[in-house]
Structure formats: structure tokens, C-alpha cells
Coordinates of C-alpha atoms and ligand atoms in Angstrom, one line a residue:
M1 CA -15.8 -30.4 36.6
N2 CA -14.4 -30.1 33.3
D3 CA -15.9 -33.1 31.7
M4 CA -19.5 -33.8 31.3
T5 CA -19.3 -36.9 33.5
A6 CA -18.5 -35.0 36.5
L7 CA -21.6 -32.6 35.8
E8 CA -23.8 -35.7 35.8
M9 CA -24.9 -35.6 39.3
Q10 CA -25.1 -32.3 41.2
D11 CA -25.7 -32.6 45.0
L12 CA -26.8 -29.7 47.4
L13 CA -23.9 -27.6 49.1
I14 CA -24.9 -27.6 52.8
D15 CA -22.6 -27.0 55.7
G16 CA -19.3 -27.0 53.8
R17 CA -20.1 -30.3 51.8
R18 CA -21.8 -31.6 48.8
V19 CA -24.7 -33.7 50.3
A20 CA -27.5 -35.8 48.6
P21 CA -31.0 -34.3 49.1
L22 CA -33.2 -35.6 51.9
T23 CA -36.0 -35.7 49.2
G24 CA -33.9 -38.3 47.3
R25 CA -35.0 -36.6 44.1
Y26 CA -32.8 -35.0 41.3
F27 CA -34.0 -32.9 38.5
A28 CA -32.8 -32.6 34.9
T29 CA -31.1 -29.2 33.8
V30 CA -31.2 -28.5 30.2
N31 CA -29.1 -26.9 27.6
P32 CA -31.6 -24.6 26.0
A33 CA -29.3 -24.5 22.6
T34 CA -29.4 -28.2 22.3
E35 CA -32.4 -29.3 24.4
Q36 CA -30.0 -31.9 25.8
V37 CA -30.0 -32.7 29.6
I38 CA -26.7 -31.6 30.9
A39 CA -26.9 -32.7 34.5
Q40 CA -29.3 -34.1 37.3
V41 CA -29.5 -31.7 40.0
A42 CA -30.5 -32.4 43.8
E43 CA -33.8 -31.0 44.4
A44 CA -33.9 -29.4 47.9
G45 CA -37.2 -30.0 49.9
V46 CA -38.5 -28.3 53.1
E47 CA -35.9 -30.2 55.4
D48 CA -33.0 -29.6 53.1
I49 CA -33.8 -25.9 53.5
D50 CA -34.0 -26.4 57.4
A51 CA -30.6 -28.1 57.3
A52 CA -29.0 -25.3 55.1
V53 CA -30.5 -22.6 57.4
R54 CA -29.3 -24.4 60.5
S55 CA -25.9 -24.5 59.2
A56 CA -26.0 -20.7 58.2
R57 CA -27.1 -20.0 61.7
K58 CA -24.6 -22.0 63.1
A59 CA -21.9 -20.4 60.9
F60 CA -23.3 -17.0 61.9
E61 CA -22.9 -17.8 65.6
G62 CA -19.6 -19.5 65.3
E63 CA -16.5 -18.8 63.1
W64 CA -18.0 -16.9 60.4
G65 CA -19.9 -14.6 63.0
H66 CA -16.8 -13.7 64.9
M67 CA -14.5 -13.4 62.0
K68 CA -12.5 -10.0 61.9
A69 CA -14.1 -7.8 59.2
S70 CA -11.0 -7.6 57.3
D71 CA -10.7 -11.2 57.2
R72 CA -14.1 -11.3 55.4
G73 CA -13.0 -9.0 53.0
R74 CA -9.9 -11.0 52.4
L75 CA -12.0 -14.1 51.7
L76 CA -14.1 -12.3 49.1
L77 CA -10.8 -11.1 47.4
K78 CA -9.6 -14.6 47.4
L79 CA -13.0 -16.0 45.9
A80 CA -12.5 -13.2 43.3
D81 CA -9.3 -14.6 42.2
L82 CA -10.5 -18.1 42.4
I83 CA -13.4 -17.1 40.1
G84 CA -10.6 -15.5 37.6
R85 CA -8.6 -18.4 37.8
N86 CA -11.6 -20.9 37.0
E87 CA -13.1 -18.3 34.1
D88 CA -13.1 -20.7 31.4
E89 CA -15.0 -23.5 33.4
L90 CA -17.6 -20.8 34.8
V91 CA -18.1 -19.3 31.4
M92 CA -18.8 -22.8 29.9
L93 CA -21.1 -23.7 32.7
E94 CA -23.2 -20.6 32.5
S95 CA -23.4 -20.9 28.9
L96 CA -24.6 -24.5 28.8
D97 CA -27.0 -24.1 31.6
S98 CA -28.7 -20.6 30.2
G99 CA -28.0 -20.6 26.5
K100 CA -26.2 -17.2 26.9
P101 CA -23.4 -16.6 24.3
V102 CA -19.8 -17.0 25.7
S103 CA -18.6 -14.0 24.2
A104 CA -21.3 -12.0 26.6
I105 CA -20.5 -13.9 29.6
R106 CA -16.6 -13.2 29.2
R107 CA -17.1 -9.8 28.5
Q108 CA -20.0 -8.7 30.7
D109 CA -21.1 -11.3 33.4
L110 CA -17.9 -12.5 34.8
P111 CA -16.0 -9.0 35.0
A112 CA -19.2 -7.7 36.9
V113 CA -18.7 -10.7 39.3
I114 CA -15.4 -10.2 40.0
D115 CA -16.0 -6.3 40.1
T116 CA -18.6 -6.9 42.7
L117 CA -16.6 -9.0 44.9
I118 CA -13.5 -6.7 45.1
Y119 CA -16.1 -3.8 45.5
Y120 CA -17.6 -5.5 48.7
A121 CA -14.3 -6.9 49.8
G122 CA -13.3 -3.4 50.3
M123 CA -16.3 -2.5 52.2
A124 CA -16.3 -5.3 54.6
D125 CA -14.0 -3.6 57.3
K126 CA -15.7 0.1 56.5
I127 CA -19.0 -0.7 58.0
N128 CA -18.9 2.0 60.5
G129 CA -21.4 3.2 63.3
Q130 CA -21.6 6.8 64.5
V131 CA -21.2 8.7 67.6
I132 CA -24.4 10.7 68.0
P133 CA -24.2 13.2 70.8
A134 CA -27.8 13.2 72.0
R135 CA -27.3 14.1 75.5
T136 CA -24.9 15.6 77.7
D137 CA -25.2 12.6 80.6
A138 CA -24.7 9.8 78.2
L139 CA -22.3 8.6 75.3
T140 CA -24.6 7.5 72.8
Y141 CA -23.4 5.5 69.5
T142 CA -24.4 3.2 67.1
V143 CA -22.9 -0.1 65.4
R144 CA -24.0 -1.7 62.3
E145 CA -24.9 -5.3 63.2
P146 CA -25.3 -8.0 60.4
L147 CA -28.8 -9.1 60.2
G148 CA -28.2 -13.0 60.6
V149 CA -29.3 -15.5 58.0
V150 CA -30.1 -14.2 54.6
G151 CA -32.1 -16.4 52.0
A152 CA -31.2 -15.2 48.6
I153 CA -33.6 -16.1 45.7
I154 CA -32.3 -15.6 42.1
P155 CA -33.6 -15.9 38.6
W156 CA -32.2 -17.5 35.5
N157 CA -31.2 -14.5 33.4
F158 CA -28.1 -13.6 35.2
P159 CA -27.5 -16.6 37.5
L160 CA -23.8 -15.6 38.1
M161 CA -24.2 -12.0 38.3
I162 CA -27.4 -11.7 40.1
G163 CA -26.3 -14.1 42.6
M164 CA -23.1 -12.2 43.3
W165 CA -25.0 -9.0 43.9
K166 CA -26.7 -10.7 46.8
M167 CA -23.8 -13.0 48.1
A168 CA -21.1 -10.6 48.1
P169 CA -22.6 -7.6 50.1
A170 CA -24.3 -10.2 52.4
L171 CA -21.0 -11.9 53.3
A172 CA -19.0 -8.7 53.5
C173 CA -21.6 -7.5 56.2
G174 CA -21.0 -11.0 58.2
C175 CA -24.3 -12.4 57.2
S176 CA -24.6 -16.1 56.2
V177 CA -26.3 -17.0 53.0
V178 CA -28.6 -19.7 51.9
L179 CA -28.9 -19.3 47.9
K180 CA -31.5 -20.9 45.9
P181 CA -30.7 -20.7 42.4
A182 CA -33.5 -20.8 39.6
E183 CA -34.3 -24.5 38.9
I184 CA -33.5 -23.7 35.2
T185 CA -30.0 -22.4 36.2
P186 CA -28.5 -24.0 39.4
L187 CA -25.1 -25.1 37.9
S188 CA -22.7 -21.9 38.1
A189 CA -24.2 -21.2 41.8
L190 CA -23.0 -24.5 42.8
R191 CA -19.7 -24.3 41.5
I192 CA -19.2 -20.6 43.3
G193 CA -20.2 -22.3 46.5
E194 CA -17.5 -25.0 45.9
L195 CA -14.9 -22.0 45.0
A196 CA -16.1 -20.2 48.3
L197 CA -15.0 -23.1 50.3
E198 CA -11.8 -23.4 48.2
A199 CA -11.2 -19.7 49.0
G200 CA -11.5 -20.5 53.0
F201 CA -15.1 -19.4 53.8
P202 CA -16.3 -21.6 56.9
A203 CA -18.8 -24.2 56.5
G204 CA -22.2 -22.8 56.5
A205 CA -21.4 -19.1 55.5
L206 CA -22.7 -19.9 52.0
N207 CA -25.1 -22.7 51.4
V208 CA -26.3 -23.5 47.9
V209 CA -29.8 -25.4 47.6
P210 CA -31.4 -25.9 44.2
G211 CA -34.9 -26.8 43.9
F212 CA -38.1 -25.6 42.9
G213 CA -39.6 -22.0 43.8
K214 CA -42.8 -23.6 45.2
V215 CA -40.9 -25.9 47.5
A216 CA -37.5 -25.1 48.3
G217 CA -37.9 -21.3 47.5
Q218 CA -41.3 -21.3 49.6
A219 CA -39.6 -23.3 52.6
L220 CA -36.8 -20.4 52.7
V221 CA -39.3 -17.6 52.7
D222 CA -41.4 -19.4 55.4
H223 CA -38.4 -20.2 57.6
R224 CA -38.8 -18.6 61.1
D225 CA -34.9 -18.5 61.4
V226 CA -34.3 -16.8 58.2
D227 CA -33.9 -12.8 58.9
K228 CA -34.0 -11.4 55.2
V229 CA -35.1 -12.6 51.9
T230 CA -33.3 -10.8 48.9
F231 CA -35.3 -11.7 45.7
T232 CA -35.2 -11.1 41.8
G233 CA -37.7 -12.5 39.8
S234 CA -41.2 -11.7 38.7
P235 CA -44.0 -9.6 40.6
V236 CA -46.3 -12.5 40.9
V237 CA -43.5 -14.5 43.1
G238 CA -42.5 -11.2 44.5
R239 CA -46.1 -10.5 46.0
Q240 CA -46.0 -14.2 47.4
I241 CA -42.9 -13.7 49.1
L242 CA -43.8 -10.5 50.5
Q243 CA -46.9 -12.2 52.1
S244 CA -45.0 -15.3 53.4
A245 CA -42.3 -13.0 55.0
A246 CA -44.9 -11.5 57.1
G247 CA -44.8 -14.9 59.4
N248 CA -41.6 -13.7 61.3
L249 CA -41.5 -10.2 59.8
K250 CA -38.6 -10.9 57.6
R251 CA -36.9 -8.0 55.9
V252 CA -37.5 -8.2 52.2
T253 CA -35.8 -6.7 49.2
L254 CA -37.7 -7.3 45.7
E255 CA -36.1 -6.6 42.3
L256 CA -39.1 -7.5 39.8
G257 CA -39.4 -6.7 36.3
G258 CA -39.9 -3.7 33.9
K259 CA -41.2 -2.5 30.8
S260 CA -38.9 0.2 30.3
A261 CA -39.1 3.0 27.7
N262 CA -36.4 4.1 25.5
I263 CA -37.3 7.7 24.1
I264 CA -35.8 8.8 21.1
F265 CA -36.2 12.5 20.0
P266 CA -35.2 14.0 16.3
D267 CA -32.5 15.9 17.7
A268 CA -30.6 12.8 18.9
D269 CA -27.8 11.0 17.2
I270 CA -30.1 8.6 15.5
D271 CA -27.4 6.1 14.8
A272 CA -26.2 5.9 18.2
A273 CA -29.8 5.7 19.4
V274 CA -31.0 2.9 17.1
K275 CA -27.8 0.8 17.9
A276 CA -28.5 1.0 21.6
A277 CA -32.1 0.5 21.3
G278 CA -31.2 -2.8 19.5
S279 CA -28.9 -4.1 22.1
G280 CA -31.2 -2.5 24.8
I281 CA -33.8 -5.2 23.7
F282 CA -31.9 -8.0 22.1
F283 CA -29.1 -8.4 24.6
N284 CA -29.3 -11.8 26.6
T285 CA -32.1 -12.5 24.1
G286 CA -34.3 -9.9 25.9
Q287 CA -34.1 -11.8 29.1
V288 CA -33.2 -8.6 31.1
C289 CA -35.3 -6.9 33.6
S290 CA -34.4 -3.5 32.4
A291 CA -34.6 -4.2 28.9
G292 CA -35.6 -1.2 26.7
S293 CA -38.6 -3.3 25.4
R294 CA -40.8 -0.2 24.5
I295 CA -39.0 2.1 22.1
L296 CA -40.8 5.6 21.8
A297 CA -39.8 7.4 18.5
H298 CA -41.0 10.8 17.6
A299 CA -43.4 11.0 14.8
D300 CA -40.7 12.8 12.6
I301 CA -38.1 9.7 12.9
Y302 CA -40.6 7.1 13.6
D303 CA -40.0 5.6 10.0
E304 CA -36.3 5.8 10.1
V305 CA -36.1 4.1 13.5
V306 CA -38.3 1.3 12.7
E307 CA -36.3 0.7 9.4
R308 CA -32.9 0.8 11.1
L309 CA -34.2 -1.4 14.0
A310 CA -35.7 -3.9 11.7
A311 CA -32.4 -3.9 10.1
R312 CA -30.4 -4.7 13.1
A313 CA -32.9 -7.3 14.3
K314 CA -32.3 -9.1 11.0
S315 CA -28.6 -8.7 11.2
M316 CA -28.4 -10.4 14.8
R317 CA -26.3 -13.8 14.7
L318 CA -28.3 -16.4 16.4
G319 CA -26.4 -19.6 16.9
D320 CA -24.4 -21.9 18.9
P321 CA -23.7 -19.8 22.2
L322 CA -20.3 -21.6 22.3
E323 CA -19.0 -19.8 19.4
A324 CA -17.5 -16.4 19.7
S325 CA -19.5 -15.0 16.8
T326 CA -22.8 -15.7 18.1
S327 CA -24.5 -12.5 19.0
M328 CA -28.0 -14.3 20.4
G329 CA -28.4 -17.3 22.1
P330 CA -31.8 -19.2 22.7
L331 CA -34.5 -18.3 25.0
V332 CA -33.6 -20.1 28.6
S333 CA -36.3 -22.8 28.6
E334 CA -39.1 -24.1 26.5
V335 CA -41.5 -22.6 28.7
Q336 CA -40.1 -19.2 28.1
M337 CA -39.9 -19.9 24.5
N338 CA -43.5 -20.7 24.3
R339 CA -44.3 -17.6 26.6
V340 CA -42.6 -15.2 24.1
L341 CA -44.4 -16.8 20.8
N342 CA -47.6 -16.5 22.5
Y343 CA -46.9 -12.7 23.0
I344 CA -45.9 -12.4 19.4
D345 CA -49.5 -14.0 18.7
V346 CA -51.1 -11.5 21.2
G347 CA -49.5 -8.6 19.4
R348 CA -50.7 -9.8 16.1
N349 CA -54.1 -10.3 17.4
E350 CA -54.2 -6.8 18.9
G351 CA -53.5 -5.2 15.3
A352 CA -49.7 -4.5 15.7
S353 CA -47.4 -5.7 12.8
V354 CA -44.4 -7.4 12.6
V355 CA -41.6 -5.9 10.6
A356 CA -38.8 -8.2 11.5
G357 CA -38.8 -11.5 13.1
G358 CA -42.0 -13.0 14.4
A359 CA -41.3 -16.7 14.7
R360 CA -39.4 -19.6 16.3
A361 CA -36.0 -19.7 14.6
T362 CA -35.0 -23.4 14.6
E363 CA -36.4 -26.5 14.7
T364 CA -34.0 -27.3 17.8
G365 CA -33.1 -25.2 20.7
Y366 CA -35.4 -22.5 22.1
Y367 CA -34.5 -20.0 19.6
V368 CA -37.0 -17.1 18.9
Q369 CA -36.2 -14.5 15.9
P370 CA -35.6 -11.0 17.2
T371 CA -38.8 -9.4 16.6
V372 CA -39.9 -5.9 16.0
F373 CA -43.7 -4.7 16.3
V374 CA -44.8 -1.5 14.7
G375 CA -48.1 0.0 15.0
V376 CA -48.3 -0.7 18.6
E377 CA -50.8 1.2 20.6
H378 CA -49.8 2.0 24.2
E379 CA -52.8 0.2 25.8
M380 CA -52.0 -3.1 24.0
R381 CA -50.8 -5.7 26.1
V382 CA -47.4 -6.2 24.1
S383 CA -46.7 -2.7 25.3
Q384 CA -47.8 -3.2 28.9
E385 CA -46.7 -6.5 29.8
E386 CA -43.2 -7.6 30.5
I387 CA -42.4 -10.3 27.7
F388 CA -38.9 -11.1 28.7
G389 CA -37.9 -12.0 25.2
P390 CA -36.3 -10.5 22.0
V391 CA -39.6 -8.6 21.1
A392 CA -39.5 -4.7 20.6
T393 CA -42.6 -2.6 20.4
V394 CA -41.8 0.7 18.7
I395 CA -44.4 3.2 19.6
K396 CA -44.9 6.7 18.0
F397 CA -45.2 10.0 20.0
I398 CA -45.9 13.4 19.1
D399 CA -44.4 15.7 21.6
D400 CA -42.6 15.8 25.2
E401 CA -45.8 15.5 27.1
D402 CA -47.0 12.5 24.8
A403 CA -43.7 10.9 25.5
L404 CA -43.9 11.3 29.3
R405 CA -47.4 9.9 29.5
I406 CA -46.6 6.8 27.5
A407 CA -43.2 6.1 29.4
N408 CA -44.8 6.4 32.9
G409 CA -48.1 4.7 31.7
T410 CA -47.3 1.1 32.9
V411 CA -47.3 -0.7 36.3
Y412 CA -43.3 -0.8 36.4
S413 CA -40.7 1.7 37.4
L414 CA -37.3 0.1 36.8
A415 CA -35.4 2.1 34.3
A416 CA -35.9 4.4 31.3
G417 CA -33.6 5.8 28.5
V418 CA -33.8 9.3 26.8
W419 CA -32.0 10.2 23.6
S420 CA -31.9 13.9 22.9
A421 CA -29.4 16.9 22.5
D422 CA -31.6 19.1 24.3
I423 CA -30.0 19.8 27.7
N424 CA -33.2 21.2 29.2
R425 CA -35.3 18.3 27.9
V426 CA -33.0 15.7 29.5
H427 CA -33.1 17.2 32.7
R428 CA -36.6 17.5 32.7
F429 CA -37.1 13.8 31.9
A430 CA -34.7 12.8 34.1
R431 CA -36.9 14.3 36.9
Q432 CA -40.1 13.3 35.5
L433 CA -39.6 9.7 34.4
K434 CA -40.6 7.2 36.9
A435 CA -37.7 4.8 37.2
G436 CA -34.8 3.4 39.5
T437 CA -32.6 4.5 36.8
V438 CA -32.7 6.9 34.0
W439 CA -30.0 6.8 31.0
I440 CA -29.5 9.8 29.0
N441 CA -27.9 9.1 25.5
T442 CA -27.1 5.7 26.4
Y443 CA -28.9 2.4 27.3
G444 CA -28.5 -0.3 29.7
P445 CA -25.2 0.0 31.6
T446 CA -25.1 -0.9 35.2
D447 CA -22.4 -0.4 37.8
I448 CA -22.0 -2.1 41.2
R449 CA -21.2 1.2 42.8
L450 CA -24.7 2.8 41.7
P451 CA -28.1 1.9 43.4
W452 CA -30.2 -0.5 41.6
G453 CA -34.0 -1.1 42.0
G454 CA -37.4 0.1 41.2
A455 CA -40.9 0.8 42.5
R456 CA -44.4 0.0 42.0
D457 CA -44.5 -3.5 40.3
S458 CA -40.8 -3.7 39.9
G459 CA -40.5 -3.8 43.6
F460 CA -38.7 -1.9 46.5
G461 CA -35.5 -1.4 48.0
R462 CA -32.2 -1.0 46.4
E463 CA -29.2 -3.2 45.7
H464 CA -25.6 -2.4 44.9
G465 CA -23.3 0.5 46.7
D466 CA -23.3 1.3 50.0
M467 CA -27.4 0.8 50.0
A468 CA -26.5 -3.0 50.0
I469 CA -24.9 -2.7 53.1
E470 CA -28.1 -1.4 54.8
N471 CA -29.9 -4.2 53.4
F472 CA -27.8 -6.6 55.3
T473 CA -27.1 -4.7 58.6
E474 CA -29.1 -3.1 61.3
P475 CA -28.1 -0.3 63.5
K476 CA -27.9 -0.7 67.2
V477 CA -27.9 2.1 69.7
V478 CA -25.6 1.8 72.8
W479 CA -26.4 4.4 75.4
I480 CA -24.1 4.6 78.3
N481 CA -25.2 6.7 81.3
T482 CA -22.0 8.9 82.0
G483 CA -23.9 11.2 84.6
R484 CA -23.3 14.8 84.4
Ligands
NAD1 P1 -39.9 -16.8 39.2 O1 -40.2 -15.3 39.7 O2 -41.0 -17.7 39.1 O3 -38.6 -17.2 39.7 C1 -37.6 -16.5 40.1 C2 -37.0 -17.2 41.4 O4 -38.0 -17.4 42.6 C3 -36.8 -18.7 41.0 O5 -35.4 -19.1 41.9 C4 -37.9 -19.6 41.6 O6 -37.5 -20.9 41.8 C5 -38.3 -18.8 42.7 N1 -39.6 -19.1 43.1 C6 -40.8 -19.1 42.6 N2 -41.8 -19.4 43.2 C7 -41.4 -19.1 44.3 C8 -42.1 -19.0 45.8 N3 -43.5 -19.2 45.9 N4 -41.4 -18.8 46.9 C9 -40.1 -18.5 46.9 N5 -39.3 -18.6 45.7 C10 -40.1 -18.9 44.5 O7 -39.4 -16.2 37.7 P2 -39.7 -17.4 36.3 O8 -40.8 -18.2 36.4 O9 -38.4 -17.8 36.2 O10 -39.9 -16.2 35.2 C11 -41.3 -15.6 35.0 C12 -41.1 -14.3 34.8 O11 -40.5 -13.5 35.7 C13 -40.1 -13.9 33.3 O12 -40.9 -14.2 32.2 C14 -40.1 -12.5 33.5 O13 -41.1 -11.6 33.3 C15 -39.9 -12.4 35.1 N6 -38.5 -12.2 35.3 C16 -37.9 -11.2 35.9 C17 -36.6 -11.0 36.2 C18 -35.9 -10.0 36.7 O14 -34.7 -9.8 36.4 N7 -36.5 -9.0 37.3 C19 -35.9 -12.2 36.1 C20 -36.5 -13.4 35.8 C21 -37.8 -13.5 35.5
MG2 MG1 -30.7 -25.2 32.2

């Protein structure tokens, strides 16, 4: 698959084979940096999803479901190894399909994918039950059993990484997976599916079914034989999934967006804070669920923060994602670009002012200039709604109470950052901020060992760590009457 001709037609991956879709339809996936079509991808319909789910069920009840836990771990390690060996190809695929700079994928996404696999490989044979001595007339214990067939629905902002956050723990637990990648970025997931077969995963343990959300995604969520849906994406679709999952009472984990506050106090290391605030909103062209899209600056340092942040925005190197020196790529699609440009208009109309960027950056490719809004009021749409693009809103606050009120004043609760040297203040904020993760004197790092997720419109449930094992297993009680 190293040359473009091999990319041209991409079939579904069901039951251990690449198969043409029963719909007979293919859709184009585009390189957002060039607007060129890079491949025609099979479009899964309801019947294709059904075939994938049946294959996953067969695997779960067959070879895959009976495999020794340590052997599942070995397969995950083998896949990690194969991903490492195919790094160049995967980096290229991910970049072409999503517009992410290769430098970022190599530095961040790929190592995170491999780390995730190694972490859950080690966990596969450590999923223990408990002996709970409830009675003196019985031996009572629990075992943790895999849930069964998992539907994983992922977005386009980190296709490889978010895909692996779901696949690796599900497979470690012994579940089988039907993965529905985002229609805008289906290519890397299909390649991971192939590598999993090469690693030795039995047919059906991992099926990859590209297609559209309203058809393929919806069919997966509606399917009566799917036991669990794990979803990352928008709150609108999250709500829809929750309703559809009620059909057979599927378990659901939802990781939806955010409008995270990054709060800077005058006693902070302003240099470090502004640097991190810049990458907090501009990394991955702002298409990050935990992006620090609201930068809260204390009145005493507001002007300084604005000036330095605007300078950082202007110094970003937009360009060809395949160039190692590019620090910011395009938005992932034309739709997303227009959405972001529309929000920039909304901000201007609401009375906020642009001090950096504010427009499309190129004629070809979906590039938007890194943009900084000032004079932003807490109630404006641009400081309440998730833009999912390189648009920072800088909001002034006067004291701790004000900062906390603004920071907690959206419908989201995913992440927050605080920059201060005052130990009492940072502990107080860590306690009072409504967020799944609070970063103190840093912004943005994640680690597979730490629980990840949010509350309210950011969704519910936690991924990562041993929490993910609970997502894909269920305890069973065994009660053996021993008599007194
Ligand atoms: P989306 O929620 O529409 O899509 C995410 C995934 O869900 C895709 O794979 C899509 O095919 C699938 N999907 C869509 N409708 C579905 C349905 N009815 N049933 C089942 N699956 C369905 O997100 P989007 O349209 O790609 O982006 C829109 C906005 O979502 C973004 O602008 C951003 O605000 C937010 N978003 C958040 C994250 C995140 O990491 N939390 C990621 C991507 C997008
Ligand atoms: Mg694409």
C-alpha cells in the first residue's frame, strides 16, 4: 500500500478479509491539504454492519473467545511491533487523510498508539475476580467476563490514537470489535485492521467498516447483537446514540467535546503559560476535544498575555503537512473549515475583536489562520460553543471567584488548566473546577494510565487505565453452596 494506486479502492474488512460492500457504493476520501481525492472507500450499509457484527459474534464464541488471556496479550504486543515496523506508511496515511503534520503524528500519535497497545497487552492476563467471603455456608467469588461484541465509533481528529484507545482495551478483555471510523478519515483504521490480521488475530476479532454516521454508525448502534458502544464525537450524535442504544440496553461510553478553560494568574510563569496556551488551542489545528479554547487571563496580565499569544499565533508555520517544519496543517474538511470561518464571523458580530488571524489562509486546502479573539464576554457564543478549530478566545477575569465562575460556566466538563505559583490556590482550583482532568502549570498531556473523560455535555464514563477494563467486562458472581 505504499504507492497511490494501491490506495485507490479500499474495501471493508470483515471476518478476516477485505470485501466489497453489499451496498455496491464507494465514497471519496480527500486530502484536506490539497483537496485531492486520495482513495475511494467502501461504504458500509445496514447489511454490511450486520455481517461485521455476525463475524464478531462468531469470533467471540469461537477461537477468539476461547483464547488464553496471555495469548491475547501477545497478539496485542505483536500488533504494537507491526505498527512500529510500518510507522512510515501509517504516518503518511494518517497525514494524507487528515491533514495532520507528519512531525506531530511521529512525535505524538504513533508513540501513543504503541504505548496503548503495550499497556493493555500487559493487562490482558491480569483481569482478576475476587473471592468475597459473604457467607460461612458458601464459597462466593466473582470473575470478570468480557461483554461480547463492541461497536467502536470514532471521530476524525485522532483516528489512529482514539481508535486504539478503544480497540486495545476491548481486545485485551477478550471482546470482539466492529470499528466504524469517521467517513473523513477511514484509511489508517483499515490498515490497522490488516496489521491485526498479520499479527495473528483470528478472523472477526476486529472488523473495520467505514461508512457514514447516519447509516453505518446508526446501524451499529441499533444492532441488537452489539453489547456495548464506545463513542467519541459530538454531543448531538452522543445523545442520538444514547437513545438508540436503549433498544437492547447497550452499555455506552461517550466522550464528547469541551470548551476548556486555561486560567493564567499573574504569579504564574507567564512565558511558559502563554507557550502552553498557544499549543493548547493551536495543536492539531484546534481539533482537540480538550483544546484550551478559552484562555482566562487575570486583568493585571491580560494585555501581556494577548500580545504574546497573538505573536505566537502569527509565528505558526502553516504548510504542507508532509514537510517536517510545518507546525500547523489544514482543518480536516471543507465542512469543518466553513464551520470555523462561520464562528469567526459570529465572534465579530457579537463584538469581539480579532488580534491575529481571522480568515482562510490559502486558496487551496482547508487552512484557516490561527486566530485570537479579545474583548470576549463570557456569554458570547464564541466563548460558550465548541468551535473545534484554531480559534482562541481570551477572557479577562478580576479575581479567583470570577475565574472559577467563568471556567465552570459552560455546558461542558472535560478539562481545565490553571497557571499559578500559589499552592493553596492551585489545590482549591483542582477541587472546584468541573472537569475530568485539571492540569496545573501545564496544559494538554494525556497518558493511557490515567482515566480520561468528562461529565455533562462532555459525556460520561472514563477511558484509559484500568477503568477501560471495567468498560469492556462485567463481573459474574459464582455462589457455591458448601453447607456449614
Ligand atoms: P460526529 O459526532 O458527527 O461524528 C463522529 C463519529 O460518529 C463519526 O464516525 C460519524 O460517522 C459517527 N456518527 C455520526 N452520526 C451517527 C449516528 N447517528 N449514529 C452513529 N454514529 C454516528 O462529529 P463530526 O461531524 O465529525 O464533528 C462535528 C463536531 O463534533 C466537531 O466540530 C466537534 O465539535 C465535535 N467533535 C468532537 C470530538 C471529540 O474528540 N470529542 C471529535 C470530533 C468532533
Ligand atoms: Mg480524508
